[in-house]
């Protein structure tokens, strides 16, 4: 069994990487936000000094620890907390707290509500992340969180960044917090979190904990939205990992029938290497 899972890990590594990147929300947010950015930015032209940076440019235990905060510990000298997820959870200095006060005050003058301002900065975070500018994206998500800690997007976006940086434990904590805030109903975020666990499973093929959690998350997502094709793609990947080609083809076809534009071709190629399509639709 051990050798079997090691074999699966080797042959599926490339498939996993591609499919995971495609399912994450950050990959689905394109430049459509850019068209409105220049107009909205005029509302924040009076932001304080700290924000000129903005314009310039593994298991259940992990989830339980998602609320841990560093108490009475300021950042080391030379560390800019603006570019750490949730400001690194460091205790802010008096100068940093004053900057926060000025920023919030300016936003109160420029937006109808802090919730609206938070949405604005989180959208910018996704936009910069889609462009590959992770530092600016972190900064935007941090500001969004500062404005409204109950907005799920900062946790989601920062979780995606941590995932892409291979900080999987932090990604899980952040995304889990987002799911908690969403009252456990955000099926897209559930699939993104499942993606993190699947990546951990491929990195640790001897453990079944990650795949069990991932399958639970995907099943939850499909209960909420049975027509979400990316969830079926991740379910297919789980079935491939567990050497269940028949189940893999079944889940793949369900996704294909719902939306043929959202199928994952890398997963399809991997499936064809394992077993011919029982329906004869796809050929090698």
PDB file of C-alpha atoms in Angstrom:
ATOM      1  CA  UNK A   1       0.000   0.000   0.000  1.00  0.00           C
ATOM      2  CA  UNK A   2       2.806   2.415   0.862  1.00  0.00           C
ATOM      3  CA  UNK A   3       4.514   1.909  -2.509  1.00  0.00           C
ATOM      4  CA  UNK A   4       1.160   2.287  -4.241  1.00  0.00           C
ATOM      5  CA  UNK A   5       0.530   5.728  -2.770  1.00  0.00           C
ATOM      6  CA  UNK A   6       4.092   6.810  -3.462  1.00  0.00           C
ATOM      7  CA  UNK A   7       3.591   5.834  -7.103  1.00  0.00           C
ATOM      8  CA  UNK A   8       0.368   7.812  -7.294  1.00  0.00           C
ATOM      9  CA  UNK A   9       2.067  10.839  -5.796  1.00  0.00           C
ATOM     10  CA  UNK A  10       4.791  10.824  -8.437  1.00  0.00           C
ATOM     11  CA  UNK A  11       2.537  10.451 -11.469  1.00  0.00           C
ATOM     12  CA  UNK A  12      -0.083  12.948 -10.262  1.00  0.00           C
ATOM     13  CA  UNK A  13       2.132  15.768  -9.027  1.00  0.00           C
ATOM     14  CA  UNK A  14       1.782  17.895 -12.153  1.00  0.00           C
ATOM     15  CA  UNK A  15      -1.936  17.222 -12.402  1.00  0.00           C
ATOM     16  CA  UNK A  16      -2.439  18.330  -8.829  1.00  0.00           C
ATOM     17  CA  UNK A  17      -0.541  21.579  -9.237  1.00  0.00           C
ATOM     18  CA  UNK A  18      -2.499  22.660 -12.291  1.00  0.00           C
ATOM     19  CA  UNK A  19      -5.913  21.703 -11.013  1.00  0.00           C
ATOM     20  CA  UNK A  20      -5.414  23.341  -7.644  1.00  0.00           C
ATOM     21  CA  UNK A  21      -4.347  26.639  -9.127  1.00  0.00           C
ATOM     22  CA  UNK A  22      -7.381  26.694 -11.403  1.00  0.00           C
ATOM     23  CA  UNK A  23      -9.926  26.092  -8.647  1.00  0.00           C
ATOM     24  CA  UNK A  24      -8.773  28.870  -6.342  1.00  0.00           C
ATOM     25  CA  UNK A  25     -10.892  31.994  -6.378  1.00  0.00           C
ATOM     26  CA  UNK A  26      -7.885  34.178  -7.138  1.00  0.00           C
ATOM     27  CA  UNK A  27      -7.565  32.500 -10.529  1.00  0.00           C
ATOM     28  CA  UNK A  28     -11.140  33.389 -11.397  1.00  0.00           C
ATOM     29  CA  UNK A  29     -10.862  37.107 -10.647  1.00  0.00           C
ATOM     30  CA  UNK A  30      -9.460  38.860 -13.676  1.00  0.00           C
ATOM     31  CA  UNK A  31      -8.952  42.406 -14.812  1.00  0.00           C
ATOM     32  CA  UNK A  32     -12.652  43.217 -14.773  1.00  0.00           C
ATOM     33  CA  UNK A  33     -12.037  45.059 -11.494  1.00  0.00           C
ATOM     34  CA  UNK A  34      -9.312  47.181 -13.050  1.00  0.00           C
ATOM     35  CA  UNK A  35     -11.775  49.069 -15.226  1.00  0.00           C
ATOM     36  CA  UNK A  36     -13.399  50.664 -12.184  1.00  0.00           C
ATOM     37  CA  UNK A  37     -10.310  51.011 -10.011  1.00  0.00           C
ATOM     38  CA  UNK A  38      -9.108  54.368 -11.315  1.00  0.00           C
ATOM     39  CA  UNK A  39     -12.479  56.001 -10.628  1.00  0.00           C
ATOM     40  CA  UNK A  40     -12.833  54.643  -7.120  1.00  0.00           C
ATOM     41  CA  UNK A  41      -9.256  55.432  -6.166  1.00  0.00           C
ATOM     42  CA  UNK A  42      -9.990  59.136  -6.328  1.00  0.00           C
ATOM     43  CA  UNK A  43     -12.017  58.620  -3.176  1.00  0.00           C
ATOM     44  CA  UNK A  44      -8.941  57.517  -1.238  1.00  0.00           C
ATOM     45  CA  UNK A  45      -6.430  60.087  -2.447  1.00  0.00           C
ATOM     46  CA  UNK A  46      -6.263  61.634   1.022  1.00  0.00           C
ATOM     47  CA  UNK A  47      -5.144  58.450   2.788  1.00  0.00           C
ATOM     48  CA  UNK A  48      -2.425  58.946   5.428  1.00  0.00           C
ATOM     49  CA  UNK A  49       1.285  58.306   4.983  1.00  0.00           C
ATOM     50  CA  UNK A  50       1.209  54.612   5.788  1.00  0.00           C
ATOM     51  CA  UNK A  51      -1.054  54.018   2.828  1.00  0.00           C
ATOM     52  CA  UNK A  52       1.184  55.525   0.187  1.00  0.00           C
ATOM     53  CA  UNK A  53       2.663  52.035   0.219  1.00  0.00           C
ATOM     54  CA  UNK A  54      -0.717  50.814  -0.968  1.00  0.00           C
ATOM     55  CA  UNK A  55      -0.770  52.948  -4.039  1.00  0.00           C
ATOM     56  CA  UNK A  56       2.868  52.290  -4.925  1.00  0.00           C
ATOM     57  CA  UNK A  57       3.170  49.149  -5.231  1.00  0.00           C
ATOM     58  CA  UNK A  58      -3.316  20.576   9.315  1.00  0.00           C
ATOM     59  CA  UNK A  59      -6.012  18.936  10.637  1.00  0.00           C
ATOM     60  CA  UNK A  60      -8.644  19.694  13.289  1.00  0.00           C
ATOM     61  CA  UNK A  61      -5.984  20.953  15.672  1.00  0.00           C
ATOM     62  CA  UNK A  62      -4.943  23.551  13.128  1.00  0.00           C
ATOM     63  CA  UNK A  63      -8.502  24.790  12.934  1.00  0.00           C
ATOM     64  CA  UNK A  64      -8.770  25.053  16.709  1.00  0.00           C
ATOM     65  CA  UNK A  65      -5.683  27.250  16.762  1.00  0.00           C
ATOM     66  CA  UNK A  66      -7.049  29.685  14.174  1.00  0.00           C
ATOM     67  CA  UNK A  67      -7.866  32.273  16.845  1.00  0.00           C
ATOM     68  CA  UNK A  68      -4.398  32.321  18.439  1.00  0.00           C
ATOM     69  CA  UNK A  69      -3.062  35.880  18.608  1.00  0.00           C
ATOM     70  CA  UNK A  70       0.430  37.014  19.542  1.00  0.00           C
ATOM     71  CA  UNK A  71      -0.023  39.108  22.687  1.00  0.00           C
ATOM     72  CA  UNK A  72       2.179  42.081  23.613  1.00  0.00           C
ATOM     73  CA  UNK A  73       4.784  41.287  20.996  1.00  0.00           C
ATOM     74  CA  UNK A  74       5.804  43.926  18.509  1.00  0.00           C
ATOM     75  CA  UNK A  75       7.393  43.068  15.187  1.00  0.00           C
ATOM     76  CA  UNK A  76      11.198  42.738  15.037  1.00  0.00           C
ATOM     77  CA  UNK A  77      13.118  45.743  13.805  1.00  0.00           C
ATOM     78  CA  UNK A  78      13.012  46.059  10.012  1.00  0.00           C
ATOM     79  CA  UNK A  79       9.862  43.955   9.586  1.00  0.00           C
ATOM     80  CA  UNK A  80       7.039  45.780   7.799  1.00  0.00           C
ATOM     81  CA  UNK A  81       3.848  44.275   9.196  1.00  0.00           C
ATOM     82  CA  UNK A  82       1.815  45.831   6.364  1.00  0.00           C
ATOM     83  CA  UNK A  83       3.043  42.988   4.144  1.00  0.00           C
ATOM     84  CA  UNK A  84       2.356  40.166   6.614  1.00  0.00           C
ATOM     85  CA  UNK A  85      -1.057  38.433   6.599  1.00  0.00           C
ATOM     86  CA  UNK A  86      -3.263  40.109   9.217  1.00  0.00           C
ATOM     87  CA  UNK A  87      -0.268  42.298  10.066  1.00  0.00           C
ATOM     88  CA  UNK A  88       1.506  39.227  11.404  1.00  0.00           C
ATOM     89  CA  UNK A  89      -0.821  39.369  14.428  1.00  0.00           C
ATOM     90  CA  UNK A  90       1.810  41.548  16.078  1.00  0.00           C
ATOM     91  CA  UNK A  91       0.948  44.129  18.708  1.00  0.00           C
ATOM     92  CA  UNK A  92       1.061  47.522  16.997  1.00  0.00           C
ATOM     93  CA  UNK A  93       3.140  50.425  18.213  1.00  0.00           C
ATOM     94  CA  UNK A  94       1.525  53.724  19.126  1.00  0.00           C
ATOM     95  CA  UNK A  95       2.603  55.180  15.781  1.00  0.00           C
ATOM     96  CA  UNK A  96       1.046  52.250  13.909  1.00  0.00           C
ATOM     97  CA  UNK A  97      -2.166  52.563  15.900  1.00  0.00           C
ATOM     98  CA  UNK A  98      -2.302  56.270  15.029  1.00  0.00           C
ATOM     99  CA  UNK A  99      -1.850  55.407  11.352  1.00  0.00           C
ATOM    100  CA  UNK A 100      -4.753  52.964  11.634  1.00  0.00           C
ATOM    101  CA  UNK A 101      -6.918  55.640  13.239  1.00  0.00           C
ATOM    102  CA  UNK A 102      -6.150  58.115  10.462  1.00  0.00           C
ATOM    103  CA  UNK A 103      -6.798  55.501   7.777  1.00  0.00           C
ATOM    104  CA  UNK A 104     -10.147  54.494   9.261  1.00  0.00           C
ATOM    105  CA  UNK A 105     -11.103  58.126   9.700  1.00  0.00           C
ATOM    106  CA  UNK A 106     -10.378  58.882   6.041  1.00  0.00           C
ATOM    107  CA  UNK A 107     -12.351  55.836   4.934  1.00  0.00           C
ATOM    108  CA  UNK A 108     -15.286  56.954   7.064  1.00  0.00           C
ATOM    109  CA  UNK A 109     -15.277  60.197   5.086  1.00  0.00           C
ATOM    110  CA  UNK A 110     -14.853  58.523   1.680  1.00  0.00           C
ATOM    111  CA  UNK A 111     -17.256  55.575   1.895  1.00  0.00           C
ATOM    112  CA  UNK A 112     -20.843  55.098   3.012  1.00  0.00           C
ATOM    113  CA  UNK A 113     -19.752  52.456   5.513  1.00  0.00           C
ATOM    114  CA  UNK A 114     -16.692  50.546   6.641  1.00  0.00           C
ATOM    115  CA  UNK A 115     -18.249  47.430   5.170  1.00  0.00           C
ATOM    116  CA  UNK A 116     -18.313  49.073   1.749  1.00  0.00           C
ATOM    117  CA  UNK A 117     -14.721  50.231   2.173  1.00  0.00           C
ATOM    118  CA  UNK A 118     -13.683  46.739   3.211  1.00  0.00           C
ATOM    119  CA  UNK A 119     -15.283  45.277   0.092  1.00  0.00           C
ATOM    120  CA  UNK A 120     -13.462  47.829  -2.038  1.00  0.00           C
ATOM    121  CA  UNK A 121     -10.034  46.942  -0.640  1.00  0.00           C
ATOM    122  CA  UNK A 122     -10.682  43.200  -0.761  1.00  0.00           C
ATOM    123  CA  UNK A 123     -11.634  43.462  -4.447  1.00  0.00           C
ATOM    124  CA  UNK A 124      -8.373  45.266  -5.048  1.00  0.00           C
ATOM    125  CA  UNK A 125      -6.581  42.513  -3.158  1.00  0.00           C
ATOM    126  CA  UNK A 126      -7.989  39.859  -5.494  1.00  0.00           C
ATOM    127  CA  UNK A 127      -7.119  42.026  -8.471  1.00  0.00           C
ATOM    128  CA  UNK A 128      -3.483  42.466  -7.469  1.00  0.00           C
ATOM    129  CA  UNK A 129      -3.209  38.792  -6.605  1.00  0.00           C
ATOM    130  CA  UNK A 130      -4.476  37.836 -10.067  1.00  0.00           C
ATOM    131  CA  UNK A 131      -1.691  40.025 -11.465  1.00  0.00           C
ATOM    132  CA  UNK A 132       0.894  38.219  -9.342  1.00  0.00           C
ATOM    133  CA  UNK A 133       1.598  41.178  -7.020  1.00  0.00           C
ATOM    134  CA  UNK A 134       1.332  39.301  -3.732  1.00  0.00           C
ATOM    135  CA  UNK A 135       2.803  42.015  -1.496  1.00  0.00           C
ATOM    136  CA  UNK A 136       0.308  44.641  -2.594  1.00  0.00           C
ATOM    137  CA  UNK A 137      -2.462  42.050  -2.399  1.00  0.00           C
ATOM    138  CA  UNK A 138      -1.518  41.263   1.211  1.00  0.00           C
ATOM    139  CA  UNK A 139      -1.579  44.964   2.019  1.00  0.00           C
ATOM    140  CA  UNK A 140      -5.028  45.409   0.482  1.00  0.00           C
ATOM    141  CA  UNK A 141      -6.471  42.387   2.268  1.00  0.00           C
ATOM    142  CA  UNK A 142      -4.995  43.615   5.557  1.00  0.00           C
ATOM    143  CA  UNK A 143      -6.723  46.972   5.129  1.00  0.00           C
ATOM    144  CA  UNK A 144      -9.958  45.212   4.238  1.00  0.00           C
ATOM    145  CA  UNK A 145      -9.676  43.177   7.440  1.00  0.00           C
ATOM    146  CA  UNK A 146      -8.899  46.289   9.480  1.00  0.00           C
ATOM    147  CA  UNK A 147     -12.080  47.880   8.183  1.00  0.00           C
ATOM    148  CA  UNK A 148     -14.277  44.839   8.742  1.00  0.00           C
ATOM    149  CA  UNK A 149     -12.991  41.692  10.506  1.00  0.00           C
ATOM    150  CA  UNK A 150     -16.283  39.972   9.559  1.00  0.00           C
ATOM    151  CA  UNK A 151     -15.553  40.170   5.826  1.00  0.00           C
ATOM    152  CA  UNK A 152     -14.586  36.682   4.644  1.00  0.00           C
ATOM    153  CA  UNK A 153     -12.519  37.880   1.673  1.00  0.00           C
ATOM    154  CA  UNK A 154      -9.412  38.962   3.644  1.00  0.00           C
ATOM    155  CA  UNK A 155      -9.181  35.511   5.256  1.00  0.00           C
ATOM    156  CA  UNK A 156      -9.841  33.867   1.912  1.00  0.00           C
ATOM    157  CA  UNK A 157      -7.401  35.949  -0.109  1.00  0.00           C
ATOM    158  CA  UNK A 158      -4.634  35.766   2.473  1.00  0.00           C
ATOM    159  CA  UNK A 159      -5.260  32.027   2.720  1.00  0.00           C
ATOM    160  CA  UNK A 160      -4.758  31.686  -1.032  1.00  0.00           C
ATOM    161  CA  UNK A 161      -1.498  33.635  -0.776  1.00  0.00           C
ATOM    162  CA  UNK A 162      -0.283  31.416   2.055  1.00  0.00           C
ATOM    163  CA  UNK A 163      -1.237  28.353   0.000  1.00  0.00           C
ATOM    164  CA  UNK A 164       0.688  29.625  -3.000  1.00  0.00           C
ATOM    165  CA  UNK A 165       3.649  30.261  -0.688  1.00  0.00           C
ATOM    166  CA  UNK A 166       3.425  26.656   0.611  1.00  0.00           C
ATOM    167  CA  UNK A 167       2.443  27.846   4.100  1.00  0.00           C
ATOM    168  CA  UNK A 168      -0.348  25.297   4.250  1.00  0.00           C
ATOM    169  CA  UNK A 169      -1.025  25.431   7.997  1.00  0.00           C
ATOM    170  CA  UNK A 170      -1.577  29.186   7.852  1.00  0.00           C
ATOM    171  CA  UNK A 171      -3.723  28.801   4.735  1.00  0.00           C
ATOM    172  CA  UNK A 172      -5.940  26.331   6.573  1.00  0.00           C
ATOM    173  CA  UNK A 173      -6.321  28.609   9.588  1.00  0.00           C
ATOM    174  CA  UNK A 174      -7.256  31.610   7.482  1.00  0.00           C
ATOM    175  CA  UNK A 175      -9.672  29.821   5.147  1.00  0.00           C
ATOM    176  CA  UNK A 176     -11.299  27.992   8.053  1.00  0.00           C
ATOM    177  CA  UNK A 177     -11.933  31.338   9.742  1.00  0.00           C
ATOM    178  CA  UNK A 178     -13.555  32.557   6.529  1.00  0.00           C
ATOM    179  CA  UNK A 179     -15.823  29.508   6.432  1.00  0.00           C
ATOM    180  CA  UNK A 180     -16.807  30.069  10.066  1.00  0.00           C
ATOM    181  CA  UNK A 181     -17.748  33.679   9.320  1.00  0.00           C
ATOM    182  CA  UNK A 182     -19.761  32.622   6.275  1.00  0.00           C
ATOM    183  CA  UNK A 183     -21.867  30.369   8.532  1.00  0.00           C
ATOM    184  CA  UNK A 184     -20.471  27.322   6.733  1.00  0.00           C
ATOM    185  CA  UNK A 185     -22.349  28.090   3.519  1.00  0.00           C
ATOM    186  CA  UNK A 186     -19.625  29.286   1.117  1.00  0.00           C
ATOM    187  CA  UNK A 187     -19.194  26.307  -1.184  1.00  0.00           C
ATOM    188  CA  UNK A 188     -16.448  27.909  -3.310  1.00  0.00           C
ATOM    189  CA  UNK A 189     -14.314  28.597  -0.238  1.00  0.00           C
ATOM    190  CA  UNK A 190     -14.918  25.043   0.948  1.00  0.00           C
ATOM    191  CA  UNK A 191     -13.526  23.699  -2.330  1.00  0.00           C
ATOM    192  CA  UNK A 192     -10.521  26.022  -2.056  1.00  0.00           C
ATOM    193  CA  UNK A 193      -9.841  24.752   1.459  1.00  0.00           C
ATOM    194  CA  UNK A 194     -10.228  21.179   0.207  1.00  0.00           C
ATOM    195  CA  UNK A 195      -7.591  22.004  -2.397  1.00  0.00           C
ATOM    196  CA  UNK A 196      -5.112  22.868   0.339  1.00  0.00           C
ATOM    197  CA  UNK A 197      -5.767  19.572   2.095  1.00  0.00           C
ATOM    198  CA  UNK A 198      -5.384  17.658  -1.183  1.00  0.00           C
ATOM    199  CA  UNK A 199      -2.007  19.287  -1.738  1.00  0.00           C
ATOM    200  CA  UNK A 200      -0.979  18.249   1.774  1.00  0.00           C
ATOM    201  CA  UNK A 201      -2.168  14.709   1.036  1.00  0.00           C
ATOM    202  CA  UNK A 202       0.021  14.488  -2.064  1.00  0.00           C
ATOM    203  CA  UNK A 203       2.952  15.775  -0.021  1.00  0.00           C
ATOM    204  CA  UNK A 204       2.256  13.158   2.645  1.00  0.00           C
ATOM    205  CA  UNK A 205       0.858  10.099   0.820  1.00  0.00           C
ATOM    206  CA  UNK A 206       1.065   7.883   3.922  1.00  0.00           C
ATOM    207  CA  UNK A 207      -1.583   9.916   5.751  1.00  0.00           C
ATOM    208  CA  UNK A 208      -5.292   9.604   5.035  1.00  0.00           C
ATOM    209  CA  UNK A 209      -6.336  12.428   7.367  1.00  0.00           C
ATOM    210  CA  UNK A 210      -6.002  15.124   4.723  1.00  0.00           C
ATOM    211  CA  UNK A 211      -7.940  13.232   2.050  1.00  0.00           C
ATOM    212  CA  UNK A 212     -10.761  12.484   4.479  1.00  0.00           C
ATOM    213  CA  UNK A 213     -11.060  16.149   5.428  1.00  0.00           C
ATOM    214  CA  UNK A 214     -10.867  17.212   1.783  1.00  0.00           C
ATOM    215  CA  UNK A 215     -13.575  14.762   0.750  1.00  0.00           C
ATOM    216  CA  UNK A 216     -15.806  16.007   3.543  1.00  0.00           C
ATOM    217  CA  UNK A 217     -15.350  19.604   2.414  1.00  0.00           C
ATOM    218  CA  UNK A 218     -16.075  18.767  -1.232  1.00  0.00           C
ATOM    219  CA  UNK A 219     -19.167  16.783  -0.275  1.00  0.00           C
ATOM    220  CA  UNK A 220     -20.354  19.686   1.868  1.00  0.00           C
ATOM    221  CA  UNK A 221     -19.839  22.046  -1.075  1.00  0.00           C
ATOM    222  CA  UNK A 222     -21.850  19.806  -3.395  1.00  0.00           C
ATOM    223  CA  UNK A 223     -24.682  19.602  -0.880  1.00  0.00           C
ATOM    224  CA  UNK A 224     -24.861  23.391  -0.946  1.00  0.00           C
ATOM    225  CA  UNK A 225     -24.393  23.694  -4.727  1.00  0.00           C
ATOM    226  CA  UNK A 226     -24.766  20.377  -6.593  1.00  0.00           C
ATOM    227  CA  UNK A 227     -23.981  22.064  -9.932  1.00  0.00           C
ATOM    228  CA  UNK A 228     -20.504  23.353  -9.100  1.00  0.00           C
ATOM    229  CA  UNK A 229     -18.174  21.709 -11.638  1.00  0.00           C
ATOM    230  CA  UNK A 230     -14.843  22.622  -9.909  1.00  0.00           C
ATOM    231  CA  UNK A 231     -15.998  20.603  -6.902  1.00  0.00           C
ATOM    232  CA  UNK A 232     -16.419  17.549  -9.135  1.00  0.00           C
ATOM    233  CA  UNK A 233     -12.929  18.119 -10.531  1.00  0.00           C
ATOM    234  CA  UNK A 234     -11.448  18.045  -7.030  1.00  0.00           C
ATOM    235  CA  UNK A 235     -13.546  14.992  -6.191  1.00  0.00           C
ATOM    236  CA  UNK A 236     -12.145  13.342  -9.308  1.00  0.00           C
ATOM    237  CA  UNK A 237      -8.631  14.150  -8.171  1.00  0.00           C
ATOM    238  CA  UNK A 238      -9.334  12.577  -4.779  1.00  0.00           C
ATOM    239  CA  UNK A 239     -10.614   9.434  -6.503  1.00  0.00           C
ATOM    240  CA  UNK A 240      -7.494   9.298  -8.656  1.00  0.00           C
ATOM    241  CA  UNK A 241      -5.318   9.645  -5.565  1.00  0.00           C
ATOM    242  CA  UNK A 242      -7.188   6.781  -3.888  1.00  0.00           C
ATOM    243  CA  UNK A 243      -6.906   4.646  -7.055  1.00  0.00           C
ATOM    244  CA  UNK A 244     -10.634   4.583  -7.750  1.00  0.00           C
ATOM    245  CA  UNK A 245     -10.768   5.059 -11.544  1.00  0.00           C
ATOM    246  CA  UNK A 246     -14.434   4.113 -11.897  1.00  0.00           C
ATOM    247  CA  UNK A 247     -15.501   6.648  -9.270  1.00  0.00           C
ATOM    248  CA  UNK A 248     -13.103   9.167 -10.815  1.00  0.00           C
ATOM    249  CA  UNK A 249     -14.749   8.846 -14.234  1.00  0.00           C
ATOM    250  CA  UNK A 250     -18.191   9.109 -12.664  1.00  0.00           C
ATOM    251  CA  UNK A 251     -17.365  12.381 -10.863  1.00  0.00           C
ATOM    252  CA  UNK A 252     -15.560  13.746 -13.929  1.00  0.00           C
ATOM    253  CA  UNK A 253     -18.543  13.093 -16.186  1.00  0.00           C
ATOM    254  CA  UNK A 254     -20.887  14.769 -13.698  1.00  0.00           C
ATOM    255  CA  UNK A 255     -18.766  17.904 -13.833  1.00  0.00           C
ATOM    256  CA  UNK A 256     -18.499  17.706 -17.621  1.00  0.00           C
ATOM    257  CA  UNK A 257     -22.252  17.378 -18.068  1.00  0.00           C
ATOM    258  CA  UNK A 258     -22.852  20.413 -15.848  1.00  0.00           C
ATOM    259  CA  UNK A 259     -20.308  22.699 -17.510  1.00  0.00           C
ATOM    260  CA  UNK A 260     -17.921  21.418 -20.142  1.00  0.00           C
ATOM    261  CA  UNK A 261     -15.994  24.720 -20.061  1.00  0.00           C
ATOM    262  CA  UNK A 262     -14.853  24.160 -16.474  1.00  0.00           C
ATOM    263  CA  UNK A 263     -13.398  20.661 -16.790  1.00  0.00           C
ATOM    264  CA  UNK A 264      -9.718  20.215 -16.020  1.00  0.00           C
ATOM    265  CA  UNK A 265      -7.797  18.834 -19.006  1.00  0.00           C
ATOM    266  CA  UNK A 266      -4.825  17.773 -16.888  1.00  0.00           C
ATOM    267  CA  UNK A 267      -7.113  15.619 -14.774  1.00  0.00           C
ATOM    268  CA  UNK A 268      -8.723  14.255 -17.935  1.00  0.00           C
ATOM    269  CA  UNK A 269      -5.336  13.240 -19.342  1.00  0.00           C
ATOM    270  CA  UNK A 270      -4.452  11.544 -16.086  1.00  0.00           C
ATOM    271  CA  UNK A 271      -7.748   9.667 -16.092  1.00  0.00           C
ATOM    272  CA  UNK A 272      -7.166   8.429 -19.644  1.00  0.00           C
ATOM    273  CA  UNK A 273      -3.790   7.054 -18.557  1.00  0.00           C
ATOM    274  CA  UNK A 274      -5.500   5.072 -15.813  1.00  0.00           C
ATOM    275  CA  UNK A 275      -8.536   3.750 -17.637  1.00  0.00           C
ATOM    276  CA  UNK A 276     -10.361   4.293 -20.911  1.00  0.00           C
ATOM    277  CA  UNK A 277     -13.461   6.452 -20.717  1.00  0.00           C
ATOM    278  CA  UNK A 278     -16.313   4.004 -20.014  1.00  0.00           C
ATOM    279  CA  UNK A 279     -18.703   6.259 -21.951  1.00  0.00           C
ATOM    280  CA  UNK A 280     -16.349   6.534 -24.925  1.00  0.00           C
ATOM    281  CA  UNK A 281     -16.596  10.339 -25.030  1.00  0.00           C
ATOM    282  CA  UNK A 282     -12.916  11.029 -24.461  1.00  0.00           C
ATOM    283  CA  UNK A 283     -10.030   9.282 -26.232  1.00  0.00           C
ATOM    284  CA  UNK A 284      -6.298   9.187 -25.644  1.00  0.00           C
TER     285      UNK A 284
END
